[in-house]
Amino acid sequence: MPKKKLFDDELEDAMQQLYDETIEAMQLAKVSPDLDDLSATFAVALLKLGLATGLVEQRNPGFAKEIEDKRQRVIAALNPVH
């Protein structure tokens, strides 16, 4: 059974490139010799994730808000209530 595609071919290709570039940045972050290199690789990874979010948001309005809502739920779950 063929794998179901989340996006059309054009967006699938663009997303794959952004995934690959984000992974590459994080792999470089793992071996960063100093904080300057680490901050640069994090900046690239965050930029790529932002670009990927924007591409999906263009075709699926509300996607970025959904990400933020989920991020806030994760933060809340990590912070125990006293």
Tab-separated table of C-alpha atoms in Angstrom:
chain	number	residue	atom	x	y	z
A	1	MET	CA	0.000	0.000	0.000
A	2	PRO	CA	1.557	3.329	-1.023
A	3	LYS	CA	2.361	5.863	1.667
A	4	LYS	CA	-0.282	8.597	1.879
A	5	LYS	CA	1.156	12.009	1.027
A	6	LEU	CA	0.423	14.907	3.298
A	7	PHE	CA	1.136	17.526	0.611
A	8	ASP	CA	1.066	17.887	-3.160
A	9	ASP	CA	4.302	17.129	-5.014
A	10	GLU	CA	5.565	20.721	-5.080
A	11	LEU	CA	5.035	21.321	-1.372
A	12	GLU	CA	6.248	17.803	-0.525
A	13	ASP	CA	9.563	18.536	-2.264
A	14	ALA	CA	9.951	21.910	-0.538
A	15	MET	CA	9.127	20.412	2.846
A	16	GLN	CA	11.571	17.552	2.330
A	17	GLN	CA	14.336	20.043	1.573
A	18	LEU	CA	13.506	22.031	4.717
A	19	TYR	CA	13.386	18.834	6.811
A	20	ASP	CA	16.796	17.819	5.469
A	21	GLU	CA	18.294	21.248	6.104
A	22	THR	CA	16.856	21.363	9.630
A	23	ILE	CA	18.260	17.912	10.404
A	24	GLU	CA	21.636	18.948	9.022
A	25	ALA	CA	21.666	22.047	11.240
A	26	MET	CA	20.807	19.980	14.315
A	27	GLN	CA	23.518	17.443	13.471
A	28	LEU	CA	26.006	20.303	13.292
A	29	ALA	CA	24.681	21.594	16.627
A	30	LYS	CA	25.513	18.248	18.233
A	31	VAL	CA	29.195	18.728	17.414
A	32	SER	CA	29.434	22.507	17.859
A	33	PRO	CA	32.747	23.331	19.504
A	34	ASP	CA	31.545	26.571	21.126
A	35	LEU	CA	28.467	28.631	21.970
A	36	ASP	CA	28.831	30.846	18.904
A	37	ASP	CA	28.646	27.825	16.595
A	38	LEU	CA	25.828	26.337	18.644
A	39	SER	CA	23.773	29.520	18.474
A	40	ALA	CA	24.336	29.755	14.715
A	41	THR	CA	23.182	26.188	14.098
A	42	PHE	CA	20.136	26.681	16.354
A	43	ALA	CA	19.322	29.878	14.437
A	44	VAL	CA	19.429	28.002	11.127
A	45	ALA	CA	17.266	25.174	12.478
A	46	LEU	CA	14.690	27.617	13.849
A	47	LEU	CA	14.686	29.533	10.570
A	48	LYS	CA	14.059	26.334	8.602
A	49	LEU	CA	11.248	25.293	10.950
A	50	GLY	CA	9.712	28.744	10.561
A	51	LEU	CA	9.901	28.496	6.775
A	52	ALA	CA	8.298	25.049	6.854
A	53	THR	CA	5.537	26.345	9.129
A	54	GLY	CA	4.925	29.248	6.764
A	55	LEU	CA	4.638	26.971	3.734
A	56	VAL	CA	2.030	24.801	5.446
A	57	GLU	CA	0.221	27.857	6.857
A	58	GLN	CA	-0.215	29.281	3.335
A	59	ARG	CA	-2.278	26.264	2.313
A	60	ASN	CA	-3.729	25.426	5.717
A	61	PRO	CA	-4.600	28.637	7.587
A	62	GLY	CA	-4.485	28.168	11.334
A	63	PHE	CA	-1.599	25.691	11.254
A	64	ALA	CA	0.816	28.111	12.961
A	65	LYS	CA	-1.745	28.815	15.702
A	66	GLU	CA	-2.199	25.083	16.207
A	67	ILE	CA	1.554	24.714	16.671
A	68	GLU	CA	1.616	27.538	19.219
A	69	ASP	CA	-1.376	26.095	21.094
A	70	LYS	CA	0.352	22.721	21.301
A	71	ARG	CA	3.630	24.333	22.349
A	72	GLN	CA	1.828	26.121	25.174
A	73	ARG	CA	0.193	22.851	26.297
A	74	VAL	CA	3.596	21.142	26.392
A	75	ILE	CA	5.051	24.028	28.424
A	76	ALA	CA	2.117	23.854	30.835
A	77	ALA	CA	2.522	20.091	31.203
A	78	LEU	CA	6.227	20.495	31.978
A	79	ASN	CA	5.551	23.072	34.669
A	80	PRO	CA	3.941	21.355	37.678
A	81	VAL	CA	1.147	23.231	39.403
A	82	HIS	CA	1.810	23.959	43.082
